[in-house]
Coordinates of C-alpha atoms in Angstrom, one line a residue:
X1 CA 45.8 -188.9 -23.5
X2 CA 43.0 -189.9 -25.9
X3 CA 40.1 -191.1 -23.7
X4 CA 38.3 -193.1 -26.4
X5 CA 41.4 -194.9 -27.5
X6 CA 42.4 -195.6 -23.9
X7 CA 38.9 -197.0 -23.0
X8 CA 38.7 -199.2 -26.0
X9 CA 42.3 -200.5 -25.4
X10 CA 41.5 -201.1 -21.7
X11 CA 38.4 -203.1 -22.6
X12 CA 40.2 -205.2 -25.2
X13 CA 43.0 -205.9 -22.8
X14 CA 40.9 -206.6 -19.7
X15 CA 38.7 -209.2 -21.2
X16 CA 41.4 -211.7 -22.2
X17 CA 43.6 -210.8 -19.2
X18 CA 40.7 -211.5 -16.7
X19 CA 40.0 -214.7 -18.5
X20 CA 43.6 -215.7 -18.5
X21 CA 44.3 -214.8 -14.9
X22 CA 41.0 -215.7 -13.2
X23 CA 39.6 -218.3 -15.6
X24 CA 41.2 -221.4 -14.0
X25 CA 39.5 -220.5 -10.7
X26 CA 36.1 -220.7 -12.3
X27 CA 36.7 -223.6 -14.7
X28 CA 35.6 -226.3 -12.3
X29 CA 36.2 -230.0 -12.6
X30 CA 36.1 -231.6 -16.0
X31 CA 32.8 -233.1 -16.9
X32 CA 32.1 -236.2 -19.0
X33 CA 33.3 -235.9 -22.6
X34 CA 30.7 -235.7 -25.4
X35 CA 31.0 -236.2 -29.1
X36 CA 33.6 -234.2 -30.9
X37 CA 32.6 -230.8 -32.5
X38 CA 29.0 -230.7 -31.2
X39 CA 26.9 -227.7 -30.2
X40 CA 24.5 -227.6 -27.3
X41 CA 24.0 -230.6 -25.0
X42 CA 24.8 -228.5 -21.9
X43 CA 28.0 -227.0 -23.4
X44 CA 27.5 -223.3 -24.0
X45 CA 30.3 -223.1 -26.7
X46 CA 30.1 -226.7 -27.8
X47 CA 32.8 -229.3 -27.6
X48 CA 36.3 -229.5 -29.1
X49 CA 38.1 -232.1 -31.2
X50 CA 38.2 -234.6 -28.3
X51 CA 34.8 -233.8 -26.9
X52 CA 35.9 -231.4 -24.1
X53 CA 33.8 -228.4 -23.1
X54 CA 35.1 -225.4 -25.1
X55 CA 34.0 -222.9 -22.5
X56 CA 36.1 -224.7 -19.8
X57 CA 39.1 -224.9 -22.2
X58 CA 38.8 -221.1 -22.9
X59 CA 38.9 -220.4 -19.1
X60 CA 42.0 -222.7 -18.7
X61 CA 43.9 -221.8 -21.9
X62 CA 44.7 -218.1 -21.6
X63 CA 47.2 -218.2 -18.7
X64 CA 49.9 -220.2 -20.5
X65 CA 49.9 -217.8 -23.5
X66 CA 49.8 -214.6 -21.5
X67 CA 52.3 -215.6 -18.8
X68 CA 54.8 -216.8 -21.4
X69 CA 54.4 -213.8 -23.6
X70 CA 54.7 -211.2 -20.8
X71 CA 57.6 -213.0 -19.2
X72 CA 59.5 -213.3 -22.6
X73 CA 58.9 -209.5 -23.3
X74 CA 60.1 -208.5 -19.8
X75 CA 63.2 -210.8 -20.1
X76 CA 64.0 -209.4 -23.5
X77 CA 64.0 -205.8 -22.2
X78 CA 65.9 -206.8 -19.0
X79 CA 68.8 -207.7 -21.3
X80 CA 68.3 -205.2 -24.1
X81 CA 68.1 -202.1 -21.9
X82 CA 71.6 -202.3 -20.3
X83 CA 73.1 -203.5 -23.6
X84 CA 71.5 -200.6 -25.6
X85 CA 72.4 -198.0 -23.0
X86 CA 76.0 -199.1 -22.7
X87 CA 76.3 -199.2 -26.5
X88 CA 74.9 -195.6 -26.8
X89 CA 76.8 -194.0 -23.9
X90 CA 80.2 -195.6 -24.2
X91 CA 83.1 -193.8 -25.8
X92 CA 85.0 -197.0 -26.4
X93 CA 84.2 -198.2 -30.0
X94 CA 85.5 -201.7 -29.2
X95 CA 83.0 -202.1 -26.4
X96 CA 80.2 -201.0 -28.6
X97 CA 81.2 -203.5 -31.3
X98 CA 81.6 -206.3 -28.8
X99 CA 78.0 -205.7 -27.6
X100 CA 76.2 -205.0 -30.8
X101 CA 77.9 -207.0 -33.5
X102 CA 77.0 -210.5 -32.1
X103 CA 73.4 -209.2 -31.9
X104 CA 73.5 -208.3 -35.5
X105 CA 74.4 -211.9 -36.3
X106 CA 71.4 -213.2 -34.3
X107 CA 69.2 -210.6 -35.9
X108 CA 69.9 -212.1 -39.3
X109 CA 68.3 -215.4 -38.3
X110 CA 64.5 -215.4 -38.5
X111 CA 62.9 -215.8 -35.1
X112 CA 60.6 -218.7 -35.9
X113 CA 63.5 -220.5 -37.7
X114 CA 65.7 -220.2 -34.6
X115 CA 62.9 -221.5 -32.4
X116 CA 62.4 -224.5 -34.7
X117 CA 66.1 -225.2 -34.8
X118 CA 66.3 -225.2 -31.0
X119 CA 63.1 -227.3 -30.7
X120 CA 64.7 -230.0 -32.9
X121 CA 67.5 -230.4 -30.3
X122 CA 65.4 -230.4 -27.1
X123 CA 61.7 -230.0 -26.3
X124 CA 61.3 -226.7 -24.3
X125 CA 58.6 -226.4 -21.7
X126 CA 56.8 -223.1 -21.0
X127 CA 59.8 -221.7 -19.2
X128 CA 62.2 -222.7 -22.0
X129 CA 59.8 -221.3 -24.6
X130 CA 59.8 -217.9 -22.7
X131 CA 63.6 -217.8 -22.6
X132 CA 63.9 -218.8 -26.2
X133 CA 61.4 -216.1 -27.4
X134 CA 63.1 -213.5 -25.2
X135 CA 66.5 -214.5 -26.7
X136 CA 65.3 -213.9 -30.3
X137 CA 63.8 -210.5 -29.3
X138 CA 66.9 -209.2 -27.6
X139 CA 68.8 -208.1 -30.7
X140 CA 66.0 -206.0 -32.2
X141 CA 65.1 -204.5 -28.8
X142 CA 68.7 -203.7 -28.0
X143 CA 69.2 -201.9 -31.3
X144 CA 66.0 -199.8 -30.7
X145 CA 67.2 -198.9 -27.2
X146 CA 70.6 -197.9 -28.5
X147 CA 69.2 -195.8 -31.4
X148 CA 66.9 -193.9 -29.1
X149 CA 69.5 -193.5 -26.4
X150 CA 72.2 -192.4 -28.8
X151 CA 70.0 -189.4 -29.9
X152 CA 69.6 -188.4 -26.3
X153 CA 73.3 -189.0 -25.4
X154 CA 74.3 -186.4 -28.1
X155 CA 72.4 -183.6 -26.4
X156 CA 74.1 -180.9 -24.4
X157 CA 72.3 -181.9 -21.2
X158 CA 74.1 -185.3 -21.1
X159 CA 77.5 -183.6 -21.7
X160 CA 76.7 -181.2 -18.9
X161 CA 75.8 -184.0 -16.5
X162 CA 79.1 -185.7 -17.3
X163 CA 81.1 -182.4 -16.8
X164 CA 79.6 -181.9 -13.4
X165 CA 80.7 -185.4 -12.3
X166 CA 77.4 -187.3 -12.2
X167 CA 77.6 -191.1 -12.0
X168 CA 77.1 -193.3 -15.0
X169 CA 74.0 -194.7 -13.4
X170 CA 72.4 -191.3 -13.0
X171 CA 73.3 -190.3 -16.5
X172 CA 72.2 -193.6 -18.2
X173 CA 69.1 -194.4 -16.1
X174 CA 68.1 -191.1 -14.5
X175 CA 68.3 -189.0 -17.6
X176 CA 68.8 -191.0 -20.8
X177 CA 66.6 -193.9 -19.7
X178 CA 63.8 -191.5 -18.6
X179 CA 64.1 -189.6 -21.9
X180 CA 63.5 -192.7 -24.1
X181 CA 60.4 -193.9 -22.3
X182 CA 58.2 -192.8 -25.1
X183 CA 59.9 -194.7 -27.9
X184 CA 60.3 -197.7 -25.6
X185 CA 56.6 -197.6 -24.8
X186 CA 55.8 -197.6 -28.5
X187 CA 58.1 -200.4 -29.1
X188 CA 56.8 -202.4 -26.1
X189 CA 53.3 -202.4 -27.5
X190 CA 54.5 -203.7 -30.9
X191 CA 56.9 -206.1 -29.4
X192 CA 54.4 -207.6 -27.1
X193 CA 52.1 -208.1 -30.1
X194 CA 54.9 -209.9 -32.0
X195 CA 55.8 -212.0 -28.9
X196 CA 52.2 -213.0 -28.4
X197 CA 51.9 -214.1 -32.0
X198 CA 55.3 -215.9 -31.8
X199 CA 54.3 -217.7 -28.7
X200 CA 51.0 -218.6 -30.2
X201 CA 52.7 -219.8 -33.4
X202 CA 55.1 -221.9 -31.4
X203 CA 52.2 -223.4 -29.5
X204 CA 50.4 -223.9 -32.8
X205 CA 53.4 -226.0 -33.9
X206 CA 53.4 -227.9 -30.7
X207 CA 56.6 -226.3 -29.2
X208 CA 56.5 -225.7 -25.5
X209 CA 53.1 -227.2 -24.9
X210 CA 51.5 -230.6 -25.0
X211 CA 49.4 -231.4 -28.1
X212 CA 46.2 -231.6 -26.1
X213 CA 47.0 -228.8 -23.6
X214 CA 44.4 -226.2 -22.6
X215 CA 46.0 -223.4 -24.6
X216 CA 44.3 -220.8 -26.8
X217 CA 46.8 -221.3 -29.6
X218 CA 46.6 -225.1 -29.4
X219 CA 42.8 -224.8 -29.5
X220 CA 43.0 -222.9 -32.8
X221 CA 45.3 -225.5 -34.2
X222 CA 43.6 -228.7 -33.1
X223 CA 40.0 -227.5 -33.7
X224 CA 40.6 -225.9 -37.1
X225 CA 39.5 -229.1 -38.9
X226 CA 36.0 -228.6 -37.5
X227 CA 35.8 -224.9 -38.1
X228 CA 32.7 -225.1 -40.3
X229 CA 31.0 -227.6 -38.0
X230 CA 31.8 -226.1 -34.6
X231 CA 33.4 -222.6 -35.2
X232 CA 33.4 -221.4 -31.5
X233 CA 36.3 -223.7 -30.6
X234 CA 38.5 -221.7 -33.1
X235 CA 36.9 -218.3 -33.2
X236 CA 36.7 -217.6 -29.5
X237 CA 40.4 -218.3 -28.6
X238 CA 41.5 -216.5 -31.8
X239 CA 39.5 -213.4 -31.0
X240 CA 40.9 -213.3 -27.5
X241 CA 44.5 -213.4 -28.8
X242 CA 43.7 -210.6 -31.3
X243 CA 41.9 -208.5 -28.7
X244 CA 44.8 -208.7 -26.3
X245 CA 47.3 -207.6 -29.0
X246 CA 45.1 -204.8 -30.3
X247 CA 44.4 -203.6 -26.8
X248 CA 48.1 -203.4 -25.9
X249 CA 48.8 -201.3 -28.9
X250 CA 45.9 -199.0 -28.3
X251 CA 46.9 -198.4 -24.7
X252 CA 50.5 -197.6 -25.8
X253 CA 49.2 -195.3 -28.5
X254 CA 47.0 -193.5 -26.0
X255 CA 49.8 -193.1 -23.5
X256 CA 52.1 -191.7 -26.2
X257 CA 49.7 -188.8 -26.9
X258 CA 50.5 -187.1 -23.5
X259 CA 52.3 -183.8 -23.7
X260 CA 56.1 -184.2 -23.9
X261 CA 58.3 -182.1 -21.6
X262 CA 60.4 -179.7 -23.8
X263 CA 64.0 -180.7 -24.1
X264 CA 65.3 -177.2 -23.5
X265 CA 63.6 -177.1 -20.0
X266 CA 65.8 -180.1 -19.0
X267 CA 68.9 -178.3 -20.4
X268 CA 68.1 -175.2 -18.4
X269 CA 67.6 -177.3 -15.3
X270 CA 71.0 -178.9 -15.8
X271 CA 72.6 -175.5 -16.3
X272 CA 71.0 -174.1 -13.2
X273 CA 72.3 -177.0 -11.1
X274 CA 75.8 -176.4 -12.5
X275 CA 75.6 -172.7 -11.6
X276 CA 74.5 -173.7 -8.1
X277 CA 77.6 -175.9 -7.7
X278 CA 80.1 -173.3 -8.8
X279 CA 82.1 -171.7 -6.0

């Protein structure tokens, strides 16, 4: 593991995460509002477009973005993993087509366009936004899981496990799932970055959050008109979002530099187990 990359990624991730998770505990009660887009006057980072303290809004605004993004990413993989594994390991072509072809149709629709279309029908809250973002990420994630798993499923070790009567769960999860952790880790870092920006863009457009909510993406949107008068109301939340996404990718890259176990060692282990089971 690359120590420098890991340390930098950990620092970039920890700062926004700590602010997002612990910030509301230290935000305190709201004080009296001042003039819009002012600096000083007892406000360390100035005031926002309606005169609220920017520092307090930063402490309150990270949790919605982080919670929705992490939840959406986890939900996407919760659906994509079994779908991709079944599609890669099944010998029934009709089952693979039934699972993957509808996802190809969803993949043809741009993610933001689908969110906007759904938002015109009903106004999703944070939970609805997490489900919607997860839904638009399932097709791509499932295809990546299937592609990675299909390569592993074609190896002699998997055929050996099947011949010795191992259960589907052990083959799919115990062997294939473990073997694709590296590509999934790489995809998870990129996907979390895309989900964060998608959630931030949705909040920027007013989807899933109130127009005056304490949210980092909303802060960037609502305060951009005063960028050259009071830049901290835009720069600080934007930098926190960028730091979180960059840090996640650096941590995934650092984790992927670990030494990989040779594939032939796993094959020899399977062959040894088969020899032990022979009468």
